[in-house]
Short mmCIF file of C-alpha atoms in Angstrom, two decimals:
data_model
loop_
_atom_site.label_atom_id
_atom_site.label_comp_id
_atom_site.label_asym_id
_atom_site.label_seq_id
_atom_site.Cartn_x
_atom_site.Cartn_y
_atom_site.Cartn_z
CA MET S 14 94.53 138.65 71.19
CA ALA S 15 98.02 137.15 71.30
CA ASP S 16 100.95 139.16 69.95
CA ARG S 17 104.54 138.32 69.14
CA ALA S 18 105.69 139.26 72.62
CA HIS S 19 102.97 137.24 74.35
CA PRO S 20 102.09 134.26 72.17
CA LEU S 21 99.35 131.92 73.21
CA PRO S 22 100.62 128.69 74.78
CA ALA S 23 100.59 125.67 72.51
CA PRO S 24 97.66 123.31 73.10
CA PRO S 25 98.56 120.06 74.82
CA ALA S 26 99.62 117.33 72.42
CA ALA S 27 96.96 114.76 71.64
CA VAL S 28 97.65 111.38 73.22
CA PRO S 29 95.93 108.36 71.69
CA ALA S 30 94.79 105.36 73.68
CA LEU S 31 95.61 101.78 72.79
CA VAL S 32 92.95 99.38 74.07
CA LEU S 33 94.10 95.77 74.17
CA ALA S 34 90.92 93.75 73.60
CA ALA S 35 92.05 90.55 71.88
CA GLY S 36 91.82 88.06 74.75
CA GLY S 37 89.73 84.94 74.36
CA GLY S 38 88.79 84.67 78.04
CA ARG S 39 89.99 81.07 78.28
CA ARG S 40 89.65 81.09 82.08
CA LEU S 41 86.25 82.76 81.72
CA GLY S 42 84.80 79.81 79.84
CA GLY S 43 85.95 81.01 76.44
CA ARG S 44 83.95 84.23 76.42
CA PRO S 45 85.91 86.90 74.50
CA LYS S 46 86.79 89.61 76.97
CA ALA S 47 85.82 92.43 74.62
CA LEU S 48 82.21 91.21 74.64
CA ILE S 49 81.74 90.49 78.35
CA GLU S 50 78.94 92.75 79.54
CA HIS S 51 79.46 95.46 82.13
CA ARG S 52 76.36 97.45 83.05
CA GLY S 53 74.57 96.24 79.97
CA ARG S 54 77.26 96.96 77.38
CA PRO S 55 80.36 95.09 76.24
CA LEU S 56 83.63 95.81 77.98
CA ILE S 57 85.17 97.23 74.82
CA GLU S 58 82.51 99.96 74.66
CA HIS S 59 83.10 100.78 78.31
CA ALA S 60 86.89 100.97 77.85
CA LEU S 61 86.58 103.24 74.83
CA ALA S 62 84.19 105.56 76.66
CA VAL S 63 86.59 105.81 79.61
CA VAL S 64 89.68 106.72 77.59
CA ARG S 65 87.76 109.27 75.52
CA ALA S 66 86.23 110.90 78.59
CA GLY S 67 89.67 110.96 80.20
CA GLY S 68 91.09 113.02 77.33
CA CYS S 69 92.66 110.57 74.87
CA THR S 70 92.32 111.31 71.16
CA GLY S 71 92.81 108.93 68.24
CA THR S 72 92.00 105.61 69.89
CA VAL S 73 93.15 102.24 68.54
CA ALA S 74 91.74 98.91 69.75
CA VAL S 75 93.34 95.56 69.00
CA LEU S 76 90.95 92.67 68.43
CA GLY S 77 91.59 88.95 68.33
CA ALA S 78 89.09 86.45 69.69
CA ALA S 79 85.69 86.83 67.98
CA ALA S 80 86.98 89.89 66.11
CA ALA S 81 84.23 89.66 63.50
CA GLN S 82 81.55 89.54 66.19
CA VAL S 83 83.06 92.53 67.99
CA ARG S 84 83.09 94.51 64.76
CA ALA S 85 79.48 93.55 64.04
CA THR S 86 77.99 94.22 67.46
CA ALA S 87 80.05 96.74 69.43
CA GLU S 88 79.59 100.48 69.00
CA VAL S 89 83.14 101.81 68.73
CA GLY S 90 82.61 105.19 67.07
CA ASP S 91 85.75 106.53 65.38
CA CYS S 92 88.06 104.04 67.07
CA ARG S 93 90.46 102.33 64.66
CA LEU S 94 90.08 98.55 64.97
CA VAL S 95 93.12 96.40 64.29
CA ASP S 96 92.93 92.61 63.99
CA ASN S 97 95.73 90.59 65.56
CA PRO S 98 95.80 87.16 63.91
CA ASP S 99 98.42 86.04 66.45
CA TRP S 100 96.36 86.98 69.51
CA GLU S 101 96.60 83.47 70.96
CA SER S 102 100.37 83.93 71.36
CA GLY S 103 99.70 86.44 74.15
CA MET S 104 99.33 90.12 74.88
CA GLY S 105 102.74 90.96 73.46
CA SER S 106 101.61 90.47 69.86
CA SER S 107 98.62 92.75 70.48
CA LEU S 108 100.82 95.47 71.91
CA ARG S 109 103.08 95.28 68.86
CA ALA S 110 100.11 95.44 66.49
CA GLY S 111 98.63 98.40 68.33
CA LEU S 112 101.85 100.39 68.49
CA ALA S 113 102.28 99.93 64.73
CA ALA S 114 98.78 101.31 64.14
CA LEU S 115 99.03 104.51 66.20
CA PRO S 116 98.28 107.82 64.51
CA PRO S 117 101.36 109.41 62.91
CA GLY S 118 103.24 111.78 65.17
CA ALA S 119 101.87 110.50 68.48
CA ASP S 120 104.30 111.51 71.21
CA ALA S 121 102.85 109.07 73.77
CA VAL S 122 100.18 106.41 74.11
CA LEU S 123 97.97 105.34 76.98
CA VAL S 124 97.71 101.55 77.08
CA MET S 125 94.42 100.29 78.49
CA LEU S 126 93.38 96.69 79.10
CA VAL S 127 89.80 95.91 78.13
CA ASP S 128 89.23 93.81 81.26
CA THR S 129 89.88 96.59 83.80
CA PRO S 130 86.42 98.15 84.18
CA GLY S 131 87.40 99.86 87.41
CA VAL S 132 89.64 102.31 85.56
CA THR S 133 87.90 105.67 85.35
CA PRO S 134 88.23 108.81 83.23
CA SER S 135 89.80 110.51 86.25
CA ALA S 136 92.60 107.95 86.34
CA VAL S 137 93.21 108.41 82.62
CA ALA S 138 93.25 112.19 83.02
CA ARG S 139 95.84 111.95 85.81
CA LEU S 140 98.20 109.95 83.60
CA LEU S 141 97.80 112.45 80.76
CA ALA S 142 98.56 115.26 83.20
CA ALA S 143 101.73 113.44 84.29
CA HIS S 144 102.80 113.26 80.66
CA ARG S 145 102.14 116.96 80.16
CA SER S 146 104.40 117.54 83.17
CA GLY S 147 107.22 115.64 81.49
CA ALA S 148 106.70 111.96 82.28
CA GLU S 149 107.76 109.62 79.46
CA LEU S 150 106.70 106.52 81.39
CA ALA S 151 103.82 106.63 83.86
CA ALA S 152 101.50 104.10 85.44
CA ALA S 153 98.42 104.23 87.59
CA ALA S 154 99.18 103.11 91.12
CA TYR S 155 96.87 101.67 93.73
CA GLY S 156 98.14 102.02 97.26
CA GLY S 157 101.62 102.57 95.84
CA ARG S 158 101.56 99.42 93.68
CA ARG S 159 101.90 99.80 89.92
CA GLY S 160 98.83 98.87 87.91
CA HIS S 161 96.93 99.88 84.79
CA PRO S 162 96.63 101.87 82.64
CA VAL S 163 100.20 102.69 81.58
CA LEU S 164 101.47 105.65 79.56
CA ILE S 165 104.44 105.16 77.22
CA GLY S 166 106.29 108.03 75.57
CA ALA S 167 107.16 107.82 71.88
CA ARG S 168 110.89 107.41 72.46
CA HIS S 169 110.10 104.08 74.10
CA PHE S 170 107.77 102.71 71.38
CA ALA S 171 110.45 100.69 69.56
CA GLU S 172 111.79 99.19 72.78
CA ALA S 173 108.27 98.39 73.97
CA ALA S 174 107.52 96.55 70.72
CA ALA S 175 110.82 94.68 70.75
CA GLY S 176 110.24 93.43 74.30
CA ALA S 177 106.57 92.52 73.82
CA THR S 178 106.73 88.73 73.64
CA GLY S 179 104.33 86.08 74.89
CA ASP S 180 101.92 87.43 77.47
CA ALA S 181 104.33 89.98 78.90
CA GLY S 182 102.99 93.08 77.15
CA ALA S 183 105.10 96.07 78.21
CA ARG S 184 106.56 94.28 81.22
CA ALA S 185 110.10 94.12 79.83
CA LEU S 186 110.12 97.84 79.05
CA LEU S 187 108.81 98.77 82.48
CA ALA S 188 111.30 96.51 84.22
CA ALA S 189 114.22 97.99 82.28
CA HIS S 190 113.17 101.54 83.16
CA ALA S 191 111.70 100.99 86.62
CA ALA S 192 113.50 103.99 88.08
CA GLU S 193 112.00 106.30 85.45
CA ILE S 194 108.35 105.32 85.88
CA VAL S 195 106.16 108.01 87.43
CA LEU S 196 103.59 106.31 89.64
CA VAL S 197 100.31 108.21 89.62
CA GLU S 198 98.18 107.30 92.62
CA CYS S 199 94.62 106.51 91.52
CA ALA S 200 93.18 104.41 94.35
CA ASP S 201 90.88 107.26 95.33
CA VAL S 202 89.28 107.45 91.88
CA ALA S 203 89.63 103.96 90.36
CA VAL S 204 89.74 100.24 91.14
CA ALA S 205 92.60 97.98 90.09
CA ASP S 206 90.63 94.77 89.48
CA ASP S 207 91.01 92.85 86.24
CA LEU S 208 88.68 90.09 85.15
CA ASP S 209 90.40 86.77 84.52
CA THR S 210 88.20 84.12 86.13
CA PRO S 211 84.49 83.53 86.79
CA ALA S 212 85.16 84.39 90.44
CA ASP S 213 86.66 87.74 89.40
CA LEU S 214 83.64 88.48 87.25
CA ALA S 215 81.14 87.49 89.94
CA ARG S 216 82.95 89.57 92.55
CA TRP S 217 83.09 92.55 90.22
CA ASN S 218 79.41 92.33 89.27
CA ALA S 219 78.51 92.22 92.95
CA SER S 220 80.58 95.26 93.90
CA ALA S 221 80.73 97.41 90.77
CA PRO S 222 77.71 99.59 91.61
CA LEU S 223 79.59 100.70 94.71
CA ASN S 224 83.00 101.39 93.25
CA CYS S 225 82.71 102.09 89.55
CA PRO S 226 81.24 104.95 87.55
#
């Protein structure tokens, strides 16, 4: 039992995930990215399972293209779904909508793109560990190159939202604070691929059983 002289350490702060899942998949023939199937389930279900298994709590997902269909067909559990009516303007509007919908008091958020099925719970867990060690900005790295997901500390939320225009997402924030970003190498536990074109999807479907959980 803890006493006043030897109190128990505080539990780690809960970090929510923000899954950006609004894209219409224009280069994928107009198939909404959230509903593209990966191993028999839509990408949004896969992304939510990954961030939960990695340790995120209080997940928010931003929908856009085919939002009603996603709500009707995807199993999202206790994830909070937020509609972005401006999704066609680019990822920036989805990032702003998601940041505004985070649970009160969140001291960081892990931003996950729905079309990165090679991200694993282990990669998510490594970013959360970096935050617990003091990182306010962290990103998964693959062979030393920055990739996704990205972790943003609360003191950067307002700046991230202000700089999220067009399809840039958090790019402006990360560029302004490049020297502060903690790169967390994940190439041994995750794959950096994102799915933008039919060729990307075909290549991923051919190789995923070998490199993805």
